[in-house]
Structure formats: C-alpha cells, structure tokens
Amino acid sequence: MFRRAVLSAASLVALAAAAAAHAETSAAPTDGAEDTQVSKVVITAAPYPVSLDTVTSSVNIITRDHLDLAPPAGLGDMLNGQPGLRSTAYGPGASRPIIRGLAGPRVMILENGVGQVDASSLSPDHAVASDPGEASRIEVLRGPSTLAYGGSGIGGVVNIIDDRVPSSPAENGFEGRIAGSLSSVDDGRSINGSAKFGRGPLVFAIDADHRASSDYKVPTTPVSSRLAARDGLTPDPDKTVKNTDVEIDAYGAGVSYVHDRGFFGVAVKKTDMTYGVPYLQILAPIDPDAEGPVSIHLQQTRYDLRGEQDVDLGPFAKIRLSAGHAKYEHAEVSVEDGEVGTRFLSNGNEGRVELVQKERDGWQGAVGFQALERHFKAIGDEAFVPSTDIKEYGIFTLQRLDKGAWGVDAGLRFDSRELKTDFTKRSFDNVSGSLGLFYKPADKQFVALTLSRNGRAPTEFELFADGPHPGTGGYEVGDARLKSEKVTSLDATYRYTGDRLRLEGHLWGARYNGFIEEKPTGAVEDGLPVFQYFQTDAKFHGAEAEASYTAWSDGDKALKLEGVYDWVRGSTDLGVPARVPPWALTGRVVWSAPRLQAQAEVRRVASQDRVSTFELPTDGYTQVNAMVTFKPIADSPLRLFVDGRNLTNETIREHTSFLKEFAPAPGRSVRAGFAWRF
C-alpha cells in the first residue's frame, strides 16, 4: 500500500512539475499582480491564493468579528443557518455540522488544515474537541473544493483556523482580543481571548476559552406529543431540558520564528470539557433497569507544528507544512453515582506537506502529500467497536488556470486507507478527481460548472460495530465486507458582485454508488432496535442562495437587506434517508453606522414529513432574533452588544437531531456581552 502511495506521489509531482515548468518557460509574470493582491483571500480550498469571488464552488468564511458577537455554542450550532448547513443538535455540548444533508464521517473537521484526531465523527453524542471560541476564523467548503482533504470530506470540510502558531509579527509588538457574554435561558457565561506579542523574529501567542451553562428552558414539555402518543408516555411537565449543562476550558500557547520569507512554529493546546446528554423525561412508564442520565468528560492534549517557506525550487515557489499530534479521551460518567462507563481513546498523528507552484500568466497549482496514523480504542460494557489502528496516505495535485474572462480548475487525489483490528484487516484505495470550468459573461458576474468523482473508505464503526449504542438509541451492527463509497457530483455556481447588490447561487446534485447507511432490521437486542449497516445507491440534490442589497446609504451609514435559502432532497434504494433537513429561508435587516449596528432576523424552517421508516414527522418553526451593537467611545475597538434569540419563544425541534422528540432547542433568551481588540 505504501509503495503504491510513493509511486502515485512521484507521478503527481512529475505531472505538476512538468505543467509548471511549461508555464514558466512560455509566459512572463502577469502585470498588475500587486493591484489584484488586495482582492485575494487565502482559503482552505487551495494552498495558493484565490479570490473568494472566483471560487468555483460554495465557500463560507466566518471571521473573528462575527465569532466575537455570535452566541457561544458547539461547532454545529454555531454554523447552523449558513447556506446548506444545519446542526446535529445533540444538546449544547455536542453538535457537529451537517452539510447538504450529510453528517458524521462524511463531514471532515480540521484544525489548521489537519484532522482533529478525536472521536466526534463516529457518534452524534461525541463533541468536537475544538470550540469556536478558540478560532480566528472558520472556513466551510462544500462540493469539489474538498478534494484536497480526502474521502472523509466527501460531504464537506470545516476548517477551524487559529493563530496559536503565529505566521506574522504582532502589530506594534503586541495585539490581542477578549470577548465575553452572559445569557438568560441557560444561565450561560463565556469568556475567551488571545494575545500575540513580539516584533520578530520570535513571536509568541497565548489563548484561552471558557464556556459554561446550566440546564436550559423551553416553551413546552421536552417530550413531544407525537412521541408520547406513539409510545404511550406520560411526559414530565417540567419545561427544562435536564442534564444539558456544559463546561469547557481550553488554553494554549505557541511560538514561531518569523522572517521575510516565511515562518516556522510550534504550539500546544489543552481541552477539558464536561457536558450532559439529554434523556427522555417521563413520569410513566418507568423501566427499573434503565440506565440513569450520563455526562461526558472529554480531554485532549494537542501539539501542532506549522511552517511556510518561500523557495526557488524549480517550478515551486513555496513549501507549506502542517502537522498535529493529539491524545484524546472521552469518558461516559453516570450522573447518579459518578461511575465511569465506556471510555473512548483516540491517539494519533496527522500531517500534510504542500509544494506551491510559481504563478505564471494565471496558472497556479500545488502538489501535496498527507499522512495519518491513529489508534482508536473503546473500553467498557458498551464498547461496541474493537480497538482499531488506522493508517491513511493521500497524494494530490490542484491546478488552476485563470485567463481573466474564463478559466479551468482541476484536481486529482489518490488515497490509501488501512483499518486493522485483532481479528481482521481491511484496505481501501480510492482515486478522486474534479474538473471545473468558469466564465465571466460580464463585469461583476461569474459562472462555474464543476464535475467531480470522489471515494470514501468506510469507518471503523461502519465496518466493525457490534453492540448497544446509547448515543443513537440502537444496537448497531457493522459489515466488515463494505466497499468504498463512490460519489459523482455536479455543481453549478452563479455569482454577481455589484456596488449595491450581491447574489450567489448554487445548484448541485450527487449520485452515490455504495452509499453506506444503517436501517432497522426489525430485531431487538438488549432492549434496543437493531440497526444494520448496508450499502445501496443514493441520490441527493439541492440548492443554496444568498443575497445582500444595500437599500440606502449615506456616507458611513447604510441599511442592508439580506437573505439566505437552502433546500436538499435525498433518496436511496432502501427509501428516504434519515434526518434530511427541510428547506429554510432567512431574512435579515441590518442598520450600520460608525457607533451603532442593529439587525433583526426572521428564519423560517419548513416542516418535514418525508421521513425514514423509523422517524416521526417534524413541525416547522419561525424564529425571530435581534441584536444591537454599540461602541461607547467613537473609533474605539470596544463593542457592547445585546442579543435576543427566539424572541417569540417558539418550540423548535430540529429534524436533523437524534433528540428532537425529547430535547427541543432553547426558548427565549437574552444575552449581553462585549468584544474588545487591543
């Protein structure tokens, strides 16, 4: 397997080197490069800079300014409402993003371009080991732009970027930020901050993040009337979702050697998180043998190394390096007696090296190599997956030709993945590729069409599971004979960027061969319904749209109207996939002035009655939010804000959640806080 990886790497390097060498000898550097540099944004989609307005697929960037004011929440809840994104909504402690109807092992969560080395993708009750409060920005990729990160990003990629390894000197030798807030619905409190100091060559960084909240209140009894009627339950009338308390502490530090041609640095981070798992709150019937409420204690220590160096190495102009080592432990603890039940351990390393080509006459490109080694182990009565050693190697190249009015985006990747237990070993090889064409029919307009083919190897859960899984409420049975999941997708993009109006739309479709999902067999084991992993064919398609219009402006004052819409539909040969989100539409009015910004937002999420065989329909809801931000001192970096969420106290049950029938989203909440840059 490794020999194949090396041979493939050599082939890709040779291909990219030949292409770049041809470009280097046939064209001179493009005039006016300095003029266009301002409009370029380095994003996760490629190692080289690409304008956000000319990316051929759907990309969102959530900046630190937005994160400073956003409600403190898990990653999925933080991103919920972005076009094409929803949340698994497994309580305030554990939420992962759902991208275009896909979640779990099909959505890759990265930290500075390398994997989390946690267990969050394996179960919805497992939290992501990075909190959004730590980030300097978060980038979300959908569609073909995920190719550089392998099959685990077949549905999408979320990259949490921090400045813990500094890549540039601190402004004026010292800079930093701090933000905090208090919320009413859950007695929540949060504070986070970071600082960078040093003019170079040595630059230091520190950061810390604390978030805590209690059980949250809801406008109705947590157990839904549908579930109560179906199962003959008597709900607890208490309008509090119990065992939803959360406490997170994360802190880290880093140092870099920064110079004119690049940087090289290291960092360490410690995460300690405890959160409750919501449970069925009923008065009758009571099962005397049922387990009581459980909380989860998560710990991770992570070490990172990052660097970037300008070089003159034949066709290559830059080398980029990212590597991480992490030790992760997740323990499920009884709330009643403190007894530790199942423990999940994940220790491993992941790294990537990228060689960035010299830009010549609109031709950009890169070659990269990625490697992962991880050991997963579950200990305890509910350890339903055997200890597994995972090794993965990936080699890729990305190439882009931008001729101004038109261009081409292409990518090719080879992945080799091995999963080994005490009793069996499986190996998977996948080749993925994409080809995109873009055209600018007029000034301020951009059109793109991209075709891609990707492969994903099964996870250890899908292959080897055999036992009760309280996180999903089922007895899960894997299939060691599963093959790689293949998908062919087509994405169409339209973008208009005018002085007052900005529009962006995406139409997409994906056809899966060997789609891995689980379905109930009808059997019952250990008092739980048995779910078996199968492979079938599947189709998903959908649409996303964003719009922003400046309705009025006068100097530095403006009134904007904004809207976001997304819709997805899926089907498989076995029927309707589980937890496919309904359409959603968000409208927003934003007033901005030098010292005051105010916005009002209405979000409508439709009902979902197109359900899988074991699901109940979900009612739609309308959520109203509002926020006011104020600078008490003109031209000051200090901002004060008041944020109202779910102001009409609507009952909100997310169809994408395993817990929707007994853990609705929080009710009305008012939050006040501050954000300060220094």
XYZ file of C-alpha atoms in Angstrom:
678
model
C 0.000 0.000 0.000
C 2.777 2.458 0.938
C 4.694 1.569 -2.238
C 1.621 2.487 -4.309
C 1.376 5.770 -2.428
C 5.010 6.622 -3.139
C 4.651 5.765 -6.820
C 1.493 7.871 -7.069
C 3.237 10.757 -5.317
C 6.094 10.602 -7.774
C 3.659 10.633 -10.687
C 1.742 13.629 -9.370
C 4.903 15.602 -8.602
C 6.204 14.903 -12.078
C 2.895 15.931 -13.645
C 2.690 19.189 -11.708
C 6.366 19.988 -12.227
C 6.049 19.496 -15.966
C 2.932 21.672 -16.093
C 4.512 24.436 -14.058
C 7.765 24.272 -15.991
C 5.834 24.650 -19.242
C 4.024 27.678 -17.836
C 7.297 29.152 -16.576
C 9.033 28.946 -19.935
C 6.106 30.131 -22.020
C 4.964 33.217 -20.157
C 6.227 36.144 -18.170
C 4.797 37.176 -14.771
C 1.437 38.822 -15.039
C 1.464 42.609 -14.923
C -0.583 44.224 -12.195
C -0.202 41.396 -9.682
C 0.155 43.904 -6.858
C -3.131 45.559 -7.841
C -5.082 42.313 -7.540
C -3.472 41.112 -4.321
C -5.908 43.056 -2.180
C -8.877 41.107 -3.544
C -7.305 37.706 -2.914
C -8.228 35.647 0.133
C -6.309 32.531 1.116
C -8.929 29.884 1.810
C -8.908 26.190 2.665
C -9.890 25.242 -0.883
C -6.326 25.581 -2.205
C -2.764 26.179 -0.953
C -2.486 29.182 -3.266
C -4.481 32.442 -3.047
C -7.789 32.579 -4.912
C -10.300 35.409 -4.886
C -13.376 34.460 -2.899
C -15.468 35.824 -5.766
C -13.903 33.375 -8.239
C -14.050 30.135 -6.246
C -15.811 27.548 -8.422
C -17.844 26.011 -5.569
C -19.533 27.091 -2.350
C -17.281 28.525 0.375
C -18.148 30.445 3.543
C -15.730 32.290 5.822
C -16.803 33.171 9.368
C -14.483 35.880 10.642
C -13.396 36.653 14.183
C -15.572 39.794 14.141
C -18.601 37.533 13.650
C -17.410 34.987 16.226
C -16.946 37.743 18.833
C -20.681 38.513 18.707
C -22.120 35.054 17.973
C -23.794 33.055 20.764
C -21.265 30.694 22.413
C -22.106 27.215 21.160
C -20.742 23.997 19.745
C -19.468 23.997 16.194
C -22.666 22.673 14.591
C -24.912 25.148 16.404
C -22.520 27.999 15.583
C -22.698 27.270 11.843
C -26.411 26.411 11.724
C -28.120 28.844 9.365
C -25.240 29.301 6.958
C -26.380 28.259 3.456
C -26.515 24.474 3.210
C -25.512 23.983 6.859
C -27.506 22.571 9.771
C -26.616 21.104 13.154
C -26.840 17.611 14.625
C -28.217 19.464 17.696
C -27.279 16.805 20.231
C -27.622 19.192 23.163
C -25.412 22.234 23.849
C -22.344 20.066 24.469
C -22.214 18.033 21.269
C -23.175 19.485 17.932
C -21.493 18.831 14.586
C -22.208 20.499 11.246
C -24.494 18.866 8.695
C -23.547 19.901 5.160
C -26.022 19.388 2.319
C -27.856 16.736 4.330
C -24.714 14.751 5.209
C -23.048 14.406 8.601
C -20.756 12.189 10.670
C -17.879 10.581 8.748
C -18.799 12.449 5.543
C -18.024 15.869 7.076
C -14.385 16.471 7.962
C -13.499 18.810 10.833
C -9.986 20.236 10.575
C -7.849 22.381 12.823
C -5.456 24.497 10.785
C -5.744 22.086 7.872
C -5.175 18.788 9.718
C -7.625 16.441 11.424
C -8.950 16.642 14.976
C -7.784 13.106 15.939
C -10.892 12.836 18.124
C -13.974 10.591 18.006
C -16.575 13.214 17.116
C -17.333 11.848 13.633
C -18.232 8.403 14.985
C -21.289 9.286 17.076
C -23.592 12.317 17.441
C -23.087 12.451 21.223
C -19.318 12.913 20.800
C -18.306 16.576 20.866
C -15.732 18.172 18.592
C -12.515 18.713 20.548
C -12.215 22.354 19.386
C -14.559 25.142 20.465
C -15.422 28.018 18.088
C -14.314 30.440 20.806
C -10.704 29.492 20.056
C -10.851 30.322 16.351
C -9.577 33.352 14.484
C -11.864 32.298 11.631
C -13.759 29.263 10.375
C -13.954 28.199 6.725
C -16.600 25.890 5.274
C -16.173 24.106 1.942
C -18.788 22.169 0.008
C -18.613 20.237 -3.214
C -15.489 19.621 -5.335
C -13.294 22.065 -3.386
C -12.952 19.424 -0.628
C -10.857 17.137 -2.840
C -7.541 18.179 -1.250
C -8.619 16.638 2.069
C -9.652 13.128 1.037
C -12.700 10.916 1.244
C -13.682 11.870 4.785
C -14.635 15.267 3.369
C -16.944 13.771 0.741
C -19.832 15.829 2.158
C -17.897 18.926 3.155
C -14.965 20.324 5.130
C -14.930 22.696 8.108
C -11.542 24.192 8.968
C -11.120 25.862 12.365
C -8.214 28.279 11.988
C -6.398 29.868 14.910
C -3.262 31.979 15.268
C -1.737 29.830 18.001
C 1.281 29.297 15.740
C 1.916 32.924 14.682
C 2.552 33.456 10.982
C 3.331 37.181 11.210
C 4.724 39.639 13.785
C 2.367 41.313 16.203
C 1.165 44.743 15.157
C 3.190 47.324 17.112
C 4.757 44.448 19.024
C 1.594 43.455 20.906
C -2.009 42.759 19.895
C -4.929 40.811 21.263
C -8.620 40.428 21.792
C -11.095 39.479 24.517
C -14.836 38.755 24.352
C -17.426 37.644 26.886
C -21.170 37.316 27.399
C -23.960 36.238 29.774
C -27.213 34.558 28.649
C -30.570 34.150 30.383
C -32.096 30.911 29.067
C -29.340 28.700 30.475
C -27.517 30.955 32.966
C -24.703 30.854 30.447
C -21.401 32.646 30.699
C -18.442 32.708 28.372
C -15.152 34.482 28.004
C -12.339 33.955 25.538
C -9.288 35.818 24.390
C -5.920 35.667 22.743
C -2.751 37.722 22.519
C 0.261 37.835 20.236
C 3.482 39.619 21.093
C 6.875 40.051 19.501
C 8.075 42.060 16.519
C 10.154 39.135 15.265
C 11.947 37.043 14.577
C 10.451 35.306 17.633
C 6.686 35.828 18.015
C 4.655 34.346 20.888
C 0.921 33.635 21.204
C -1.387 32.633 24.040
C -5.137 31.990 24.118
C -7.844 30.782 26.483
C -11.521 29.906 26.182
C -14.084 29.258 28.931
C -17.746 28.461 28.385
C -20.290 27.235 30.949
C -24.070 26.927 31.107
C -26.785 25.163 33.095
C -29.870 23.219 32.000
C -31.844 25.345 29.550
C -35.518 26.297 29.490
C -38.009 25.530 26.706
C -41.547 26.782 25.987
C -43.167 23.333 26.236
C -42.676 19.930 27.816
C -39.484 18.467 26.333
C -41.138 15.200 25.237
C -43.160 15.793 22.066
C -46.856 14.988 21.841
C -46.150 12.796 18.793
C -43.703 10.597 20.701
C -45.929 10.467 23.780
C -48.937 9.387 21.697
C -46.987 6.786 19.719
C -45.303 5.142 22.724
C -47.926 5.753 25.428
C -45.715 8.033 27.522
C -46.604 10.443 30.304
C -44.238 13.402 29.869
C -42.610 15.224 32.764
C -44.298 18.688 32.746
C -41.085 20.493 33.762
C -40.207 22.933 30.966
C -36.476 22.443 31.385
C -34.322 20.124 29.320
C -32.392 18.445 32.100
C -28.791 17.297 32.006
C -27.822 19.879 29.387
C -25.190 21.668 31.450
C -21.830 22.342 29.802
C -18.409 23.453 30.989
C -15.454 23.913 28.631
C -11.943 25.099 29.352
C -9.315 25.317 26.624
C -5.989 27.079 26.696
C -2.885 27.055 24.553
C 0.369 28.740 23.643
C 2.718 28.853 20.695
C 5.906 30.383 19.379
C 7.170 30.999 15.855
C 10.308 32.113 14.132
C 9.030 34.682 11.619
C 11.144 36.163 8.853
C 10.773 37.826 5.470
C 10.358 34.551 3.549
C 8.104 32.615 5.910
C 7.679 31.237 9.405
C 8.080 28.062 11.439
C 6.472 27.412 14.797
C 5.016 25.026 17.357
C 2.041 25.147 19.718
C 0.311 23.159 22.434
C -3.359 23.168 23.477
C -5.235 21.529 26.339
C -9.019 20.985 26.198
C -11.152 19.860 29.142
C -14.902 19.570 28.567
C -17.793 18.134 30.584
C -21.325 18.090 29.214
C -24.598 16.324 29.918
C -26.512 14.172 27.469
C -30.291 14.886 27.358
C -32.551 11.972 28.229
C -36.233 11.005 27.995
C -38.044 12.975 30.736
C -41.191 10.972 31.510
C -43.267 10.075 34.562
C -44.531 6.775 33.151
C -43.857 4.070 32.207
C -40.626 3.744 34.184
C -38.155 0.996 33.338
C -36.433 -0.050 36.602
C -33.475 -1.476 34.650
C -32.868 1.641 32.555
C -29.575 3.465 32.935
C -29.723 6.905 34.508
C -28.532 10.185 32.996
C -24.989 10.298 31.646
C -22.471 13.100 31.347
C -19.404 13.029 29.139
C -15.950 14.119 30.204
C -13.677 14.894 27.256
C -9.969 15.663 27.454
C -7.462 16.285 24.698
C -3.871 17.470 24.588
C -2.763 18.557 21.149
C 0.613 19.580 19.736
C 0.893 21.389 16.404
C 3.737 22.284 14.078
C 3.278 24.671 11.167
C 5.556 26.372 8.728
C 5.744 28.138 5.405
C 8.842 28.996 3.402
C 9.362 30.821 0.110
C 11.746 28.845 -2.075
C 13.158 28.823 -5.581
C 12.981 25.107 -6.244
C 12.484 24.567 -9.950
C 8.793 25.121 -10.672
C 7.944 25.574 -6.975
C 7.818 28.874 -5.096
C 6.690 27.863 -1.624
C 6.623 24.922 0.798
C 3.873 24.649 3.412
C 3.841 22.223 6.336
C 1.179 21.374 8.923
C 1.330 18.542 11.447
C -0.512 17.604 14.612
C -0.262 15.039 17.386
C -3.146 14.528 19.799
C -4.122 12.377 22.761
C -7.884 12.211 23.235
C -10.053 10.572 25.902
C -13.801 10.638 26.279
C -15.460 9.017 29.320
C -19.189 8.445 29.831
C -19.972 9.035 33.509
C -23.139 8.227 35.464
C -24.684 11.421 36.858
C -26.239 9.490 39.765
C -23.159 7.764 41.222
C -20.170 9.054 39.240
C -19.295 5.608 37.927
C -17.286 5.673 34.709
C -18.841 3.567 31.971
C -17.473 3.380 28.461
C -14.246 5.201 27.594
C -13.152 6.143 24.087
C -9.477 6.807 23.377
C -8.014 8.186 20.158
C -4.305 8.912 19.856
C -2.608 9.776 16.631
C -0.675 11.951 14.248
C -1.600 13.701 11.036
C 0.419 15.913 8.732
C 0.486 17.412 5.273
C 3.160 18.966 3.068
C 2.299 21.182 0.096
C 4.568 22.397 -2.682
C 3.073 25.541 -4.223
C 3.965 26.294 -7.830
C 5.143 29.624 -9.190
C 2.294 31.623 -10.687
C 2.716 32.280 -14.379
C 0.186 34.011 -16.617
C -2.779 32.985 -14.481
C -1.546 29.413 -13.913
C -1.456 28.331 -10.258
C -1.001 24.906 -8.781
C 0.233 22.758 -5.926
C 1.214 19.209 -5.090
C 0.608 17.764 -1.643
C 1.137 14.707 0.497
C -0.954 13.831 3.552
C -0.461 11.060 6.123
C -2.461 9.924 9.142
C -1.860 7.344 11.837
C -4.428 6.850 14.593
C -5.183 4.279 17.270
C -8.811 4.038 18.420
C -9.838 2.079 21.499
C -13.121 1.687 23.379
C -13.164 0.305 26.935
C -16.240 -0.700 28.960
C -19.528 -2.596 28.850
C -20.778 -0.621 25.857
C -17.528 -0.776 23.881
C -19.233 -1.974 20.724
C -16.289 -1.291 18.384
C -12.986 -3.201 18.684
C -9.651 -1.460 19.054
C -8.587 -0.307 15.600
C -5.362 1.001 14.090
C -5.953 3.338 11.148
C -3.331 4.406 8.621
C -4.009 6.665 5.688
C -1.893 8.209 2.947
C -3.015 10.748 0.391
C -1.308 12.388 -2.567
C -2.938 15.188 -4.523
C -2.449 17.965 -7.019
C -4.593 21.040 -7.631
C -4.240 23.142 -10.793
C -5.949 26.375 -11.782
C -5.743 28.446 -14.958
C -7.363 31.889 -14.795
C -7.310 33.803 -18.069
C -9.465 36.654 -16.787
C -12.671 36.051 -18.736
C -12.529 32.274 -18.368
C -10.592 29.551 -16.609
C -10.208 25.941 -15.530
C -9.960 24.335 -12.084
C -8.793 20.722 -11.785
C -7.723 18.325 -9.074
C -6.573 14.739 -8.686
C -6.061 12.729 -5.496
C -5.083 9.191 -4.552
C -5.963 7.821 -1.075
C -4.933 4.593 0.595
C -6.512 3.653 3.935
C -5.949 0.628 6.175
C -8.008 -0.381 9.226
C -6.648 -3.177 11.377
C -8.149 -4.922 14.417
C -7.019 -8.004 16.356
C -9.101 -10.246 14.110
C -9.178 -8.636 10.665
C -7.684 -6.033 8.351
C -9.262 -4.050 5.527
C -7.524 -1.867 2.956
C -9.093 0.633 0.573
C -7.652 2.577 -2.358
C -9.564 5.479 -3.868
C -8.892 7.864 -6.738
C -10.754 11.179 -6.744
C -10.795 13.896 -9.361
C -12.554 17.107 -10.311
C -12.743 19.364 -13.349
C -14.333 22.797 -13.285
C -14.862 25.456 -15.906
C -15.642 29.069 -15.119
C -16.639 32.037 -17.246
C -17.233 35.726 -16.625
C -20.011 36.726 -19.054
C -19.883 40.355 -17.929
C -18.240 42.586 -15.405
C -19.159 41.563 -11.830
C -20.611 38.202 -12.957
C -19.155 34.712 -12.503
C -20.493 31.331 -13.687
C -18.920 27.928 -12.991
C -19.712 24.275 -13.603
C -17.737 21.525 -11.854
C -17.852 17.751 -12.236
C -16.187 15.576 -9.606
C -15.762 11.953 -8.619
C -14.808 11.079 -5.022
C -14.340 7.957 -2.950
C -14.647 7.361 0.805
C -13.427 4.338 2.745
C -15.761 3.007 5.479
C -15.061 3.911 9.123
C -14.322 1.513 11.959
C -17.923 1.945 13.169
C -19.415 1.044 9.795
C -17.161 -1.987 9.434
C -16.822 -3.470 12.902
C -19.630 -2.191 15.197
C -21.489 -4.853 17.171
C -23.278 -3.740 20.307
C -25.586 -1.251 22.037
C -25.016 2.411 21.205
C -26.951 4.681 23.574
C -25.886 7.758 21.585
C -28.139 6.703 18.692
C -30.637 4.623 20.686
C -29.911 1.435 18.769
C -27.964 -1.819 18.720
C -25.558 -1.233 15.837
C -24.122 -3.975 13.635
C -21.385 -3.193 11.114
C -20.421 -5.113 7.998
C -16.723 -5.922 7.511
C -17.429 -6.598 3.818
C -18.353 -2.994 2.990
C -16.659 -1.429 -0.014
C -15.660 2.173 -0.627
C -18.446 4.673 -1.121
C -18.271 6.458 -4.500
C -19.991 9.677 -5.493
C -20.250 11.586 -8.756
C -21.384 15.177 -8.295
C -22.161 18.192 -10.447
C -22.108 21.744 -9.069
C -23.288 24.899 -10.832
C -22.385 28.317 -9.404
C -23.565 31.828 -10.218
C -22.205 34.958 -8.559
C -22.959 38.647 -9.056
C -20.943 41.229 -7.151
C -22.242 44.730 -7.709
C -21.886 48.002 -5.841
C -25.227 47.617 -4.040
C -26.303 44.065 -4.845
C -24.518 40.791 -4.240
C -26.039 37.454 -5.306
C -24.713 33.929 -5.055
C -26.475 30.712 -6.002
C -25.580 27.030 -6.224
C -27.420 24.107 -7.800
C -25.919 20.705 -7.122
C -26.587 17.011 -7.494
C -24.763 13.914 -6.230
C -25.189 10.271 -7.206
C -23.747 7.688 -4.795
C -22.675 4.162 -5.639
C -22.386 2.067 -2.478
C -23.879 4.702 -0.134
C -23.369 3.454 3.433
C -26.305 3.829 5.779
C -27.975 1.936 8.582
C -31.519 0.661 8.658
C -33.589 -1.142 11.336
C -33.780 -4.885 10.820
C -36.911 -5.310 12.970
C -34.987 -7.330 15.568
C -34.425 -6.237 19.180
C -31.204 -6.837 21.119
C -30.538 -5.747 24.721
C -33.863 -3.919 24.629
C -32.763 -1.790 21.650
C -33.790 -1.952 17.990
C -31.083 -3.475 15.819
C -29.612 -1.257 13.087
C -27.510 -2.892 10.378
C -25.086 -1.041 8.091
C -25.910 -1.582 4.406
C -24.709 -0.307 1.074
C -27.123 0.964 -1.502
C -27.316 3.567 -4.252
C -28.434 7.073 -3.379
C -29.189 10.454 -4.936
C -29.002 13.856 -3.292
C -29.670 17.219 -4.889
C -30.341 20.710 -3.682
C -29.945 24.460 -3.937
C -28.408 27.298 -1.935
C -28.778 31.039 -2.389
C -27.543 34.205 -0.698
C -28.398 37.815 -1.394
C -27.380 41.179 0.047
C -28.796 44.532 -1.097
C -27.858 47.998 0.154
C -31.251 49.670 0.174
C -29.935 53.029 1.422
C -26.584 54.563 2.228
C -25.277 57.969 3.190
C -21.569 58.229 3.867
C -20.718 55.665 6.529
C -24.351 54.813 7.306
C -26.209 52.059 5.459
C -29.348 49.935 5.509
C -28.989 46.430 4.075
C -31.435 43.659 3.282
C -30.049 40.114 3.384
C -31.459 36.684 2.632
C -30.350 33.036 2.741
C -32.153 29.972 1.360
C -31.251 26.297 1.168
C -33.009 23.079 0.209
C -31.895 19.458 -0.062
C -33.634 16.232 -1.065
C -32.266 12.706 -0.774
C -33.369 9.207 -1.674
C -31.797 5.754 -1.629
C -32.771 2.339 -2.977
C -33.838 1.497 0.590
C -36.112 4.540 0.889
C -35.802 8.029 2.366
C -32.531 8.712 4.236
C -32.828 9.633 7.893
C -32.637 13.189 9.221
C -32.617 15.039 5.887
C -33.258 18.720 6.713
C -36.268 20.592 5.288
C -35.882 23.862 3.397
C -35.053 27.026 5.305
C -35.358 30.734 4.483
C -33.783 33.565 6.474
C -34.443 37.281 6.034
C -32.447 39.983 7.738
C -32.462 43.809 8.015
C -29.148 45.372 9.038
C -28.526 49.001 10.000
C -24.894 50.082 10.306
C -23.343 53.347 11.431
C -19.944 54.273 12.907
C -21.011 53.622 16.513
C -24.217 51.623 16.192
C -25.222 48.472 14.373
C -28.630 46.820 14.670
C -30.204 43.847 12.955
C -33.471 41.950 13.010
C -33.749 38.439 11.611
C -36.617 36.064 10.816
C -35.826 32.456 9.984
C -38.438 30.025 8.668
C -37.671 26.298 8.698
C -40.285 24.136 6.996
C -41.922 21.029 8.384
C -40.523 17.661 7.320
C -42.969 14.849 6.636
C -40.785 12.990 4.128
C -39.229 10.688 6.698
C -37.411 7.399 7.061
C -39.168 4.277 8.320
C -38.167 4.832 11.970
C -38.658 8.613 12.105
C -41.558 10.813 13.131
C -42.504 13.933 11.123
C -41.258 17.284 12.431
C -43.190 20.545 12.608
C -41.749 23.679 11.048
C -40.983 26.809 13.022
C -40.373 30.545 12.695
C -37.569 32.005 14.779
C -37.144 35.736 15.430
C -33.781 37.142 16.534
C -32.441 40.661 17.034
C -29.143 42.255 18.036
C -27.828 45.736 18.820
C -24.109 46.508 18.930
C -22.785 49.800 20.271
C -19.359 51.449 20.511
C -19.416 53.569 23.713
C -16.381 55.545 22.518
C -16.069 56.689 18.920
C -13.285 54.986 16.962
C -12.793 52.606 19.896
C -12.215 48.845 19.417
C -14.598 48.166 22.316
C -18.077 46.920 21.342
C -21.026 46.266 23.665
C -23.994 44.204 22.496
C -27.409 42.859 23.450
C -28.698 39.815 21.576
C -32.224 38.378 21.678
C -32.757 34.820 20.392
C -36.067 33.084 19.717
C -37.906 36.197 20.886
C -41.369 34.712 20.265
C -40.487 31.686 22.440
C -41.195 29.266 19.598
C -40.987 25.494 20.098
C -38.077 24.424 17.886
C -37.385 20.800 17.060
C -34.635 20.240 14.503
C -35.422 17.322 12.199
C -31.689 16.641 11.896
C -31.364 15.775 15.595
C -31.482 12.298 17.123
C -33.013 14.004 20.188
C -35.690 16.100 18.519
C -38.600 14.306 20.196
C -37.401 14.971 23.751
C -34.813 17.799 23.601
C -36.122 20.837 21.683
C -33.912 23.891 21.177
C -33.783 26.595 23.891
C -36.634 29.034 24.307
C -36.460 32.823 24.517
C -33.058 34.114 25.579
C -31.420 37.492 26.085
C -27.644 37.745 26.011
C -25.388 40.698 26.789
C -21.681 40.963 26.252
C -18.624 42.792 24.980
C -15.810 42.398 22.478
C -12.543 44.330 22.651
C -9.477 44.422 20.417
C -6.215 45.816 21.706
